[in-house]
Amino acid sequence: MNRKPGSRSRRILGMTGKQLGMLAILAVLLLLVVLATLFFALDFFDGSLVPGLPIEPSTRTSGEVIGTPSPTAPGHQTSLSASNVPSWQGTETPGAVSTVHTSTPATQIATPSQTLTPPADICAMLDLRFLSATSNIAAWRLQNDSGVALTITRIEIDWPKSNDAIFNAFLDGKVIWSDEDLTPPTIMTTWIGDPEDRSVGRLSRVEFFFGTLAAPGGYDLYLWFENGCEISAAN
């Protein structure tokens, strides 16, 4: 039986149009499978998705490199800005966090130096004043405000010739010098009694015994002490 010319199916490469359509669909499906496989393989072998290793968030700040301290330099921290970091790529172990050691500089507190108060002038704290002339005795008041007991080592007194002679010197009622001098002035350096008898505390009384009535004026009295101080009074 003869077919009509219009009913004959066209063939390309020995395949009909229907077969070519099915082949195209299979090719597209195969391409999708290949793309999906590649995408899954890339994600599967990415360093952040290695099976069996926990994923931890990164503690680094963008642009900062933290060096691990070497054993010879404990407490040293290295921080480089992104502009000074050379361009390199390294392999890091996921989940490993570098230990950062910080050293706190020692704070030095300046201690103010102690100011020493210079000792007061002891000599300026001595005062000698004439008190009175009663009978054969002329008396002076000796005041010591230094707080330190001072010992008399020398006495020099110029007295009126009308007093005739000088025989004794007293400190707080104790005889510290005894002799006879008929001509003024009189210098006393040889003592009677112990050195404590010539020690001046807070307030003392110095007296001299003459051969006749003591004149009310005309005296120059000088006292020297073991520390080098000298004091005088004129009347």
JSON list of N, CA and C in Angstrom, two decimals, residues 50-122:
[
{"chain": "A", "resi": 50, "resn": "VAL", "atom": "N", "xyz": [33.88, 20.89, 57.07]},
{"chain": "A", "resi": 50, "resn": "VAL", "atom": "CA", "xyz": [34.51, 19.57, 57.19]},
{"chain": "A", "resi": 50, "resn": "VAL", "atom": "C", "xyz": [33.75, 18.77, 58.22]},
{"chain": "A", "resi": 51, "resn": "PRO", "atom": "N", "xyz": [33.29, 17.59, 57.91]},
{"chain": "A", "resi": 51, "resn": "PRO", "atom": "CA", "xyz": [32.49, 16.80, 58.87]},
{"chain": "A", "resi": 51, "resn": "PRO", "atom": "C", "xyz": [33.32, 16.46, 60.10]},
{"chain": "A", "resi": 52, "resn": "GLY", "atom": "N", "xyz": [32.68, 16.51, 61.25]},
{"chain": "A", "resi": 52, "resn": "GLY", "atom": "CA", "xyz": [33.32, 16.10, 62.50]},
{"chain": "A", "resi": 52, "resn": "GLY", "atom": "C", "xyz": [33.98, 17.23, 63.25]},
{"chain": "A", "resi": 53, "resn": "LEU", "atom": "N", "xyz": [34.09, 18.44, 62.66]},
{"chain": "A", "resi": 53, "resn": "LEU", "atom": "CA", "xyz": [34.72, 19.57, 63.34]},
{"chain": "A", "resi": 53, "resn": "LEU", "atom": "C", "xyz": [33.67, 20.61, 63.67]},
{"chain": "A", "resi": 54, "resn": "PRO", "atom": "N", "xyz": [33.66, 21.09, 64.94]},
{"chain": "A", "resi": 54, "resn": "PRO", "atom": "CA", "xyz": [32.65, 22.11, 65.30]},
{"chain": "A", "resi": 54, "resn": "PRO", "atom": "C", "xyz": [32.96, 23.43, 64.64]},
{"chain": "A", "resi": 55, "resn": "ILE", "atom": "N", "xyz": [31.90, 24.13, 64.35]},
{"chain": "A", "resi": 55, "resn": "ILE", "atom": "CA", "xyz": [32.04, 25.46, 63.74]},
{"chain": "A", "resi": 55, "resn": "ILE", "atom": "C", "xyz": [31.92, 26.50, 64.85]},
{"chain": "A", "resi": 56, "resn": "GLU", "atom": "N", "xyz": [32.98, 27.29, 65.05]},
{"chain": "A", "resi": 56, "resn": "GLU", "atom": "CA", "xyz": [32.98, 28.32, 66.10]},
{"chain": "A", "resi": 56, "resn": "GLU", "atom": "C", "xyz": [33.09, 29.68, 65.44]},
{"chain": "A", "resi": 57, "resn": "PRO", "atom": "N", "xyz": [32.42, 30.65, 66.00]},
{"chain": "A", "resi": 57, "resn": "PRO", "atom": "CA", "xyz": [32.48, 32.00, 65.41]},
{"chain": "A", "resi": 57, "resn": "PRO", "atom": "C", "xyz": [33.88, 32.57, 65.58]},
{"chain": "A", "resi": 58, "resn": "SER", "atom": "N", "xyz": [34.29, 33.33, 64.63]},
{"chain": "A", "resi": 58, "resn": "SER", "atom": "CA", "xyz": [35.63, 33.95, 64.67]},
{"chain": "A", "resi": 58, "resn": "SER", "atom": "C", "xyz": [35.62, 35.11, 65.65]},
{"chain": "A", "resi": 59, "resn": "THR", "atom": "N", "xyz": [36.73, 35.19, 66.42]},
{"chain": "A", "resi": 59, "resn": "THR", "atom": "CA", "xyz": [36.86, 36.29, 67.41]},
{"chain": "A", "resi": 59, "resn": "THR", "atom": "C", "xyz": [37.75, 37.40, 66.91]},
{"chain": "A", "resi": 60, "resn": "ARG", "atom": "N", "xyz": [38.19, 37.30, 65.66]},
{"chain": "A", "resi": 60, "resn": "ARG", "atom": "CA", "xyz": [39.09, 38.32, 65.15]},
{"chain": "A", "resi": 60, "resn": "ARG", "atom": "C", "xyz": [38.31, 39.48, 64.54]},
{"chain": "A", "resi": 61, "resn": "THR", "atom": "N", "xyz": [38.94, 40.61, 64.59]},
{"chain": "A", "resi": 61, "resn": "THR", "atom": "CA", "xyz": [38.38, 41.81, 63.98]},
{"chain": "A", "resi": 61, "resn": "THR", "atom": "C", "xyz": [38.98, 41.97, 62.60]},
{"chain": "A", "resi": 62, "resn": "SER", "atom": "N", "xyz": [38.17, 42.40, 61.67]},
{"chain": "A", "resi": 62, "resn": "SER", "atom": "CA", "xyz": [38.64, 42.54, 60.30]},
{"chain": "A", "resi": 62, "resn": "SER", "atom": "C", "xyz": [39.82, 43.49, 60.24]},
{"chain": "A", "resi": 63, "resn": "GLY", "atom": "N", "xyz": [40.88, 43.07, 59.55]},
{"chain": "A", "resi": 63, "resn": "GLY", "atom": "CA", "xyz": [42.04, 43.93, 59.40]},
{"chain": "A", "resi": 63, "resn": "GLY", "atom": "C", "xyz": [43.05, 43.80, 60.50]},
{"chain": "A", "resi": 64, "resn": "GLU", "atom": "N", "xyz": [42.89, 42.88, 61.46]},
{"chain": "A", "resi": 64, "resn": "GLU", "atom": "CA", "xyz": [43.80, 42.75, 62.60]},
{"chain": "A", "resi": 64, "resn": "GLU", "atom": "C", "xyz": [44.39, 41.35, 62.63]},
{"chain": "A", "resi": 65, "resn": "VAL", "atom": "N", "xyz": [45.69, 41.30, 62.82]},
{"chain": "A", "resi": 65, "resn": "VAL", "atom": "CA", "xyz": [46.40, 40.02, 62.92]},
{"chain": "A", "resi": 65, "resn": "VAL", "atom": "C", "xyz": [46.97, 39.92, 64.30]},
{"chain": "A", "resi": 66, "resn": "ILE", "atom": "N", "xyz": [46.67, 38.86, 65.01]},
{"chain": "A", "resi": 66, "resn": "ILE", "atom": "CA", "xyz": [47.14, 38.66, 66.38]},
{"chain": "A", "resi": 66, "resn": "ILE", "atom": "C", "xyz": [48.18, 37.56, 66.35]},
{"chain": "A", "resi": 67, "resn": "GLY", "atom": "N", "xyz": [49.39, 37.88, 66.76]},
{"chain": "A", "resi": 67, "resn": "GLY", "atom": "CA", "xyz": [50.46, 36.90, 66.75]},
{"chain": "A", "resi": 67, "resn": "GLY", "atom": "C", "xyz": [50.47, 36.08, 68.02]},
{"chain": "A", "resi": 68, "resn": "THR", "atom": "N", "xyz": [50.81, 34.83, 67.89]},
{"chain": "A", "resi": 68, "resn": "THR", "atom": "CA", "xyz": [50.94, 33.96, 69.07]},
{"chain": "A", "resi": 68, "resn": "THR", "atom": "C", "xyz": [52.22, 34.29, 69.79]},
{"chain": "A", "resi": 69, "resn": "PRO", "atom": "N", "xyz": [52.21, 34.57, 71.12]},
{"chain": "A", "resi": 69, "resn": "PRO", "atom": "CA", "xyz": [53.41, 34.98, 71.83]},
{"chain": "A", "resi": 69, "resn": "PRO", "atom": "C", "xyz": [54.45, 33.87, 71.83]},
{"chain": "A", "resi": 70, "resn": "SER", "atom": "N", "xyz": [55.72, 34.29, 71.62]},
{"chain": "A", "resi": 70, "resn": "SER", "atom": "CA", "xyz": [56.81, 33.33, 71.64]},
{"chain": "A", "resi": 70, "resn": "SER", "atom": "C", "xyz": [57.21, 33.05, 73.06]},
{"chain": "A", "resi": 71, "resn": "PRO", "atom": "N", "xyz": [57.86, 31.89, 73.35]},
{"chain": "A", "resi": 71, "resn": "PRO", "atom": "CA", "xyz": [58.24, 31.54, 74.74]},
{"chain": "A", "resi": 71, "resn": "PRO", "atom": "C", "xyz": [59.24, 32.51, 75.32]},
{"chain": "A", "resi": 72, "resn": "THR", "atom": "N", "xyz": [60.05, 33.17, 74.45]},
{"chain": "A", "resi": 72, "resn": "THR", "atom": "CA", "xyz": [61.07, 34.08, 74.98]},
{"chain": "A", "resi": 72, "resn": "THR", "atom": "C", "xyz": [60.52, 35.45, 75.30]},
{"chain": "A", "resi": 73, "resn": "ALA", "atom": "N", "xyz": [59.31, 35.74, 74.90]},
{"chain": "A", "resi": 73, "resn": "ALA", "atom": "CA", "xyz": [58.76, 37.07, 75.18]},
{"chain": "A", "resi": 73, "resn": "ALA", "atom": "C", "xyz": [57.35, 36.94, 75.69]},
{"chain": "A", "resi": 74, "resn": "PRO", "atom": "N", "xyz": [57.17, 36.47, 76.94]},
{"chain": "A", "resi": 74, "resn": "PRO", "atom": "CA", "xyz": [55.82, 36.33, 77.50]},
{"chain": "A", "resi": 74, "resn": "PRO", "atom": "C", "xyz": [55.18, 37.68, 77.71]},
{"chain": "A", "resi": 75, "resn": "GLY", "atom": "N", "xyz": [53.86, 37.68, 77.55]},
{"chain": "A", "resi": 75, "resn": "GLY", "atom": "CA", "xyz": [53.12, 38.90, 77.83]},
{"chain": "A", "resi": 75, "resn": "GLY", "atom": "C", "xyz": [53.20, 39.91, 76.71]},
{"chain": "A", "resi": 76, "resn": "HIS", "atom": "N", "xyz": [53.71, 39.50, 75.53]},
{"chain": "A", "resi": 76, "resn": "HIS", "atom": "CA", "xyz": [53.84, 40.46, 74.44]},
{"chain": "A", "resi": 76, "resn": "HIS", "atom": "C", "xyz": [52.70, 40.27, 73.45]},
{"chain": "A", "resi": 77, "resn": "GLN", "atom": "N", "xyz": [52.09, 41.33, 73.05]},
{"chain": "A", "resi": 77, "resn": "GLN", "atom": "CA", "xyz": [50.97, 41.28, 72.12]},
{"chain": "A", "resi": 77, "resn": "GLN", "atom": "C", "xyz": [51.33, 42.05, 70.87]},
{"chain": "A", "resi": 78, "resn": "THR", "atom": "N", "xyz": [51.14, 41.41, 69.72]},
{"chain": "A", "resi": 78, "resn": "THR", "atom": "CA", "xyz": [51.44, 42.06, 68.45]},
{"chain": "A", "resi": 78, "resn": "THR", "atom": "C", "xyz": [50.14, 42.33, 67.73]},
{"chain": "A", "resi": 79, "resn": "SER", "atom": "N", "xyz": [49.91, 43.58, 67.35]},
{"chain": "A", "resi": 79, "resn": "SER", "atom": "CA", "xyz": [48.69, 43.96, 66.65]},
{"chain": "A", "resi": 79, "resn": "SER", "atom": "C", "xyz": [49.09, 44.81, 65.47]},
{"chain": "A", "resi": 80, "resn": "LEU", "atom": "N", "xyz": [48.78, 44.37, 64.25]},
{"chain": "A", "resi": 80, "resn": "LEU", "atom": "CA", "xyz": [49.14, 45.09, 63.04]},
{"chain": "A", "resi": 80, "resn": "LEU", "atom": "C", "xyz": [47.88, 45.53, 62.34]},
{"chain": "A", "resi": 81, "resn": "SER", "atom": "N", "xyz": [47.90, 46.74, 61.83]},
{"chain": "A", "resi": 81, "resn": "SER", "atom": "CA", "xyz": [46.76, 47.22, 61.06]},
{"chain": "A", "resi": 81, "resn": "SER", "atom": "C", "xyz": [46.76, 46.57, 59.69]},
{"chain": "A", "resi": 82, "resn": "ALA", "atom": "N", "xyz": [45.63, 46.62, 59.03]},
{"chain": "A", "resi": 82, "resn": "ALA", "atom": "CA", "xyz": [45.48, 45.95, 57.74]},
{"chain": "A", "resi": 82, "resn": "ALA", "atom": "C", "xyz": [46.39, 46.54, 56.69]},
{"chain": "A", "resi": 83, "resn": "SER", "atom": "N", "xyz": [46.75, 47.85, 56.82]},
{"chain": "A", "resi": 83, "resn": "SER", "atom": "CA", "xyz": [47.59, 48.49, 55.82]},
{"chain": "A", "resi": 83, "resn": "SER", "atom": "C", "xyz": [49.03, 48.03, 55.88]},
{"chain": "A", "resi": 84, "resn": "ASN", "atom": "N", "xyz": [49.47, 47.48, 57.07]},
{"chain": "A", "resi": 84, "resn": "ASN", "atom": "CA", "xyz": [50.85, 47.04, 57.24]},
{"chain": "A", "resi": 84, "resn": "ASN", "atom": "C", "xyz": [51.02, 45.54, 57.11]},
{"chain": "A", "resi": 85, "resn": "VAL", "atom": "N", "xyz": [49.94, 44.80, 56.87]},
{"chain": "A", "resi": 85, "resn": "VAL", "atom": "CA", "xyz": [50.01, 43.34, 56.79]},
{"chain": "A", "resi": 85, "resn": "VAL", "atom": "C", "xyz": [50.33, 42.94, 55.36]},
{"chain": "A", "resi": 86, "resn": "PRO", "atom": "N", "xyz": [51.39, 42.16, 55.13]},
{"chain": "A", "resi": 86, "resn": "PRO", "atom": "CA", "xyz": [51.68, 41.71, 53.75]},
{"chain": "A", "resi": 86, "resn": "PRO", "atom": "C", "xyz": [50.58, 40.81, 53.23]},
{"chain": "A", "resi": 87, "resn": "SER", "atom": "N", "xyz": [50.44, 40.85, 51.92]},
{"chain": "A", "resi": 87, "resn": "SER", "atom": "CA", "xyz": [49.38, 40.05, 51.28]},
{"chain": "A", "resi": 87, "resn": "SER", "atom": "C", "xyz": [49.81, 38.59, 51.23]},
{"chain": "A", "resi": 88, "resn": "TRP", "atom": "N", "xyz": [49.19, 37.76, 52.06]},
{"chain": "A", "resi": 88, "resn": "TRP", "atom": "CA", "xyz": [49.48, 36.33, 52.05]},
{"chain": "A", "resi": 88, "resn": "TRP", "atom": "C", "xyz": [48.25, 35.58, 52.52]},
{"chain": "A", "resi": 89, "resn": "GLN", "atom": "N", "xyz": [48.19, 34.32, 52.18]},
{"chain": "A", "resi": 89, "resn": "GLN", "atom": "CA", "xyz": [47.08, 33.48, 52.58]},
{"chain": "A", "resi": 89, "resn": "GLN", "atom": "C", "xyz": [47.66, 32.25, 53.26]},
{"chain": "A", "resi": 90, "resn": "GLY", "atom": "N", "xyz": [47.14, 31.95, 54.43]},
{"chain": "A", "resi": 90, "resn": "GLY", "atom": "CA", "xyz": [47.62, 30.78, 55.16]},
{"chain": "A", "resi": 90, "resn": "GLY", "atom": "C", "xyz": [46.48, 29.82, 55.44]},
{"chain": "A", "resi": 91, "resn": "THR", "atom": "N", "xyz": [46.85, 28.61, 55.70]},
{"chain": "A", "resi": 91, "resn": "THR", "atom": "CA", "xyz": [45.86, 27.59, 56.03]},
{"chain": "A", "resi": 91, "resn": "THR", "atom": "C", "xyz": [45.67, 27.56, 57.52]},
{"chain": "A", "resi": 92, "resn": "GLU", "atom": "N", "xyz": [44.47, 27.75, 57.98]},
{"chain": "A", "resi": 92, "resn": "GLU", "atom": "CA", "xyz": [44.15, 27.78, 59.39]},
{"chain": "A", "resi": 92, "resn": "GLU", "atom": "C", "xyz": [43.34, 26.56, 59.77]},
{"chain": "A", "resi": 93, "resn": "THR", "atom": "N", "xyz": [43.59, 26.08, 60.95]},
{"chain": "A", "resi": 93, "resn": "THR", "atom": "CA", "xyz": [42.79, 24.97, 61.46]},
{"chain": "A", "resi": 93, "resn": "THR", "atom": "C", "xyz": [41.49, 25.51, 62.02]},
{"chain": "A", "resi": 94, "resn": "PRO", "atom": "N", "xyz": [40.35, 25.08, 61.50]},
{"chain": "A", "resi": 94, "resn": "PRO", "atom": "CA", "xyz": [39.07, 25.62, 62.00]},
{"chain": "A", "resi": 94, "resn": "PRO", "atom": "C", "xyz": [38.90, 25.34, 63.48]},
{"chain": "A", "resi": 95, "resn": "GLY", "atom": "N", "xyz": [38.39, 26.33, 64.18]},
{"chain": "A", "resi": 95, "resn": "GLY", "atom": "CA", "xyz": [38.08, 26.16, 65.60]},
{"chain": "A", "resi": 95, "resn": "GLY", "atom": "C", "xyz": [39.24, 26.50, 66.51]},
{"chain": "A", "resi": 96, "resn": "ALA", "atom": "N", "xyz": [40.48, 26.69, 65.99]},
{"chain": "A", "resi": 96, "resn": "ALA", "atom": "CA", "xyz": [41.62, 27.01, 66.85]},
{"chain": "A", "resi": 96, "resn": "ALA", "atom": "C", "xyz": [41.65, 28.51, 67.10]},
{"chain": "A", "resi": 97, "resn": "VAL", "atom": "N", "xyz": [41.75, 28.88, 68.35]},
{"chain": "A", "resi": 97, "resn": "VAL", "atom": "CA", "xyz": [41.75, 30.30, 68.74]},
{"chain": "A", "resi": 97, "resn": "VAL", "atom": "C", "xyz": [43.09, 30.63, 69.36]},
{"chain": "A", "resi": 98, "resn": "SER", "atom": "N", "xyz": [43.75, 31.66, 68.87]},
{"chain": "A", "resi": 98, "resn": "SER", "atom": "CA", "xyz": [45.05, 32.06, 69.41]},
{"chain": "A", "resi": 98, "resn": "SER", "atom": "C", "xyz": [44.88, 32.70, 70.77]},
{"chain": "A", "resi": 99, "resn": "THR", "atom": "N", "xyz": [45.82, 32.39, 71.68]},
{"chain": "A", "resi": 99, "resn": "THR", "atom": "CA", "xyz": [45.80, 32.98, 73.02]},
{"chain": "A", "resi": 99, "resn": "THR", "atom": "C", "xyz": [46.47, 34.34, 72.98]},
{"chain": "A", "resi": 100, "resn": "VAL", "atom": "N", "xyz": [45.82, 35.33, 73.53]},
{"chain": "A", "resi": 100, "resn": "VAL", "atom": "CA", "xyz": [46.34, 36.69, 73.55]},
{"chain": "A", "resi": 100, "resn": "VAL", "atom": "C", "xyz": [46.73, 37.03, 74.97]},
{"chain": "A", "resi": 101, "resn": "HIS", "atom": "N", "xyz": [48.00, 37.39, 75.18]},
{"chain": "A", "resi": 101, "resn": "HIS", "atom": "CA", "xyz": [48.49, 37.80, 76.49]},
{"chain": "A", "resi": 101, "resn": "HIS", "atom": "C", "xyz": [48.70, 39.31, 76.48]},
{"chain": "A", "resi": 102, "resn": "THR", "atom": "N", "xyz": [48.19, 39.95, 77.47]},
{"chain": "A", "resi": 102, "resn": "THR", "atom": "CA", "xyz": [48.38, 41.39, 77.60]},
{"chain": "A", "resi": 102, "resn": "THR", "atom": "C", "xyz": [49.17, 41.67, 78.87]},
{"chain": "A", "resi": 103, "resn": "SER", "atom": "N", "xyz": [50.08, 42.60, 78.77]},
{"chain": "A", "resi": 103, "resn": "SER", "atom": "CA", "xyz": [50.89, 42.97, 79.93]},
{"chain": "A", "resi": 103, "resn": "SER", "atom": "C", "xyz": [50.52, 44.37, 80.36]},
{"chain": "A", "resi": 104, "resn": "THR", "atom": "N", "xyz": [50.27, 44.53, 81.63]},
{"chain": "A", "resi": 104, "resn": "THR", "atom": "CA", "xyz": [49.91, 45.83, 82.19]},
{"chain": "A", "resi": 104, "resn": "THR", "atom": "C", "xyz": [51.16, 46.52, 82.68]},
{"chain": "A", "resi": 105, "resn": "PRO", "atom": "N", "xyz": [51.51, 47.70, 82.13]},
{"chain": "A", "resi": 105, "resn": "PRO", "atom": "CA", "xyz": [52.73, 48.38, 82.58]},
{"chain": "A", "resi": 105, "resn": "PRO", "atom": "C", "xyz": [52.62, 48.78, 84.04]},
{"chain": "A", "resi": 106, "resn": "ALA", "atom": "N", "xyz": [53.75, 48.64, 84.74]},
{"chain": "A", "resi": 106, "resn": "ALA", "atom": "CA", "xyz": [53.77, 49.01, 86.16]},
{"chain": "A", "resi": 106, "resn": "ALA", "atom": "C", "xyz": [53.62, 50.51, 86.31]},
{"chain": "A", "resi": 107, "resn": "THR", "atom": "N", "xyz": [52.78, 50.89, 87.24]},
{"chain": "A", "resi": 107, "resn": "THR", "atom": "CA", "xyz": [52.53, 52.30, 87.50]},
{"chain": "A", "resi": 107, "resn": "THR", "atom": "C", "xyz": [53.44, 52.78, 88.62]},
{"chain": "A", "resi": 108, "resn": "GLN", "atom": "N", "xyz": [54.23, 53.78, 88.33]},
{"chain": "A", "resi": 108, "resn": "GLN", "atom": "CA", "xyz": [55.13, 54.33, 89.32]},
{"chain": "A", "resi": 108, "resn": "GLN", "atom": "C", "xyz": [54.50, 55.57, 89.94]},
{"chain": "A", "resi": 109, "resn": "ILE", "atom": "N", "xyz": [54.41, 55.53, 91.24]},
{"chain": "A", "resi": 109, "resn": "ILE", "atom": "CA", "xyz": [53.83, 56.65, 91.97]},
{"chain": "A", "resi": 109, "resn": "ILE", "atom": "C", "xyz": [54.96, 57.43, 92.60]},
{"chain": "A", "resi": 110, "resn": "ALA", "atom": "N", "xyz": [55.03, 58.66, 92.23]},
{"chain": "A", "resi": 110, "resn": "ALA", "atom": "CA", "xyz": [56.10, 59.50, 92.79]},
{"chain": "A", "resi": 110, "resn": "ALA", "atom": "C", "xyz": [55.79, 59.83, 94.24]},
{"chain": "A", "resi": 111, "resn": "THR", "atom": "N", "xyz": [56.73, 59.48, 95.08]},
{"chain": "A", "resi": 111, "resn": "THR", "atom": "CA", "xyz": [56.58, 59.77, 96.50]},
{"chain": "A", "resi": 111, "resn": "THR", "atom": "C", "xyz": [57.25, 61.09, 96.81]},
{"chain": "A", "resi": 112, "resn": "PRO", "atom": "N", "xyz": [56.52, 62.06, 97.39]},
{"chain": "A", "resi": 112, "resn": "PRO", "atom": "CA", "xyz": [57.15, 63.35, 97.71]},
{"chain": "A", "resi": 112, "resn": "PRO", "atom": "C", "xyz": [58.26, 63.17, 98.73]},
{"chain": "A", "resi": 113, "resn": "SER", "atom": "N", "xyz": [59.37, 63.86, 98.50]},
{"chain": "A", "resi": 113, "resn": "SER", "atom": "CA", "xyz": [60.50, 63.77, 99.42]},
{"chain": "A", "resi": 113, "resn": "SER", "atom": "C", "xyz": [60.16, 64.46, 100.74]},
{"chain": "A", "resi": 114, "resn": "GLN", "atom": "N", "xyz": [60.69, 63.90, 101.80]},
{"chain": "A", "resi": 114, "resn": "GLN", "atom": "CA", "xyz": [60.41, 64.43, 103.13]},
{"chain": "A", "resi": 114, "resn": "GLN", "atom": "C", "xyz": [61.25, 65.68, 103.37]},
{"chain": "A", "resi": 115, "resn": "THR", "atom": "N", "xyz": [60.58, 66.72, 103.79]},
{"chain": "A", "resi": 115, "resn": "THR", "atom": "CA", "xyz": [61.26, 67.98, 104.08]},
{"chain": "A", "resi": 115, "resn": "THR", "atom": "C", "xyz": [61.58, 68.05, 105.55]},
{"chain": "A", "resi": 116, "resn": "LEU", "atom": "N", "xyz": [62.87, 68.17, 105.85]},
{"chain": "A", "resi": 116, "resn": "LEU", "atom": "CA", "xyz": [63.31, 68.24, 107.24]},
{"chain": "A", "resi": 116, "resn": "LEU", "atom": "C", "xyz": [63.33, 69.69, 107.69]},
{"chain": "A", "resi": 117, "resn": "THR", "atom": "N", "xyz": [62.74, 69.91, 108.85]},
{"chain": "A", "resi": 117, "resn": "THR", "atom": "CA", "xyz": [62.73, 71.25, 109.42]},
{"chain": "A", "resi": 117, "resn": "THR", "atom": "C", "xyz": [64.05, 71.49, 110.13]},
{"chain": "A", "resi": 118, "resn": "PRO", "atom": "N", "xyz": [64.78, 72.52, 109.73]},
{"chain": "A", "resi": 118, "resn": "PRO", "atom": "CA", "xyz": [66.07, 72.77, 110.38]},
{"chain": "A", "resi": 118, "resn": "PRO", "atom": "C", "xyz": [65.87, 73.09, 111.85]},
{"chain": "A", "resi": 119, "resn": "PRO", "atom": "N", "xyz": [66.81, 72.65, 112.70]},
{"chain": "A", "resi": 119, "resn": "PRO", "atom": "CA", "xyz": [66.67, 72.94, 114.13]},
{"chain": "A", "resi": 119, "resn": "PRO", "atom": "C", "xyz": [66.74, 74.43, 114.39]},
{"chain": "A", "resi": 120, "resn": "ALA", "atom": "N", "xyz": [65.97, 74.85, 115.38]},
{"chain": "A", "resi": 120, "resn": "ALA", "atom": "CA", "xyz": [65.95, 76.28, 115.72]},
{"chain": "A", "resi": 120, "resn": "ALA", "atom": "C", "xyz": [67.29, 76.68, 116.32]},
{"chain": "A", "resi": 121, "resn": "ASP", "atom": "N", "xyz": [67.62, 77.95, 116.21]},
{"chain": "A", "resi": 121, "resn": "ASP", "atom": "CA", "xyz": [68.87, 78.47, 116.76]},
{"chain": "A", "resi": 121, "resn": "ASP", "atom": "C", "xyz": [68.75, 78.48, 118.28]},
{"chain": "A", "resi": 122, "resn": "ILE", "atom": "N", "xyz": [69.49, 77.56, 118.91]},
{"chain": "A", "resi": 122, "resn": "ILE", "atom": "CA", "xyz": [69.41, 77.44, 120.37]},
{"chain": "A", "resi": 122, "resn": "ILE", "atom": "C", "xyz": [69.90, 78.71, 121.03]}
]
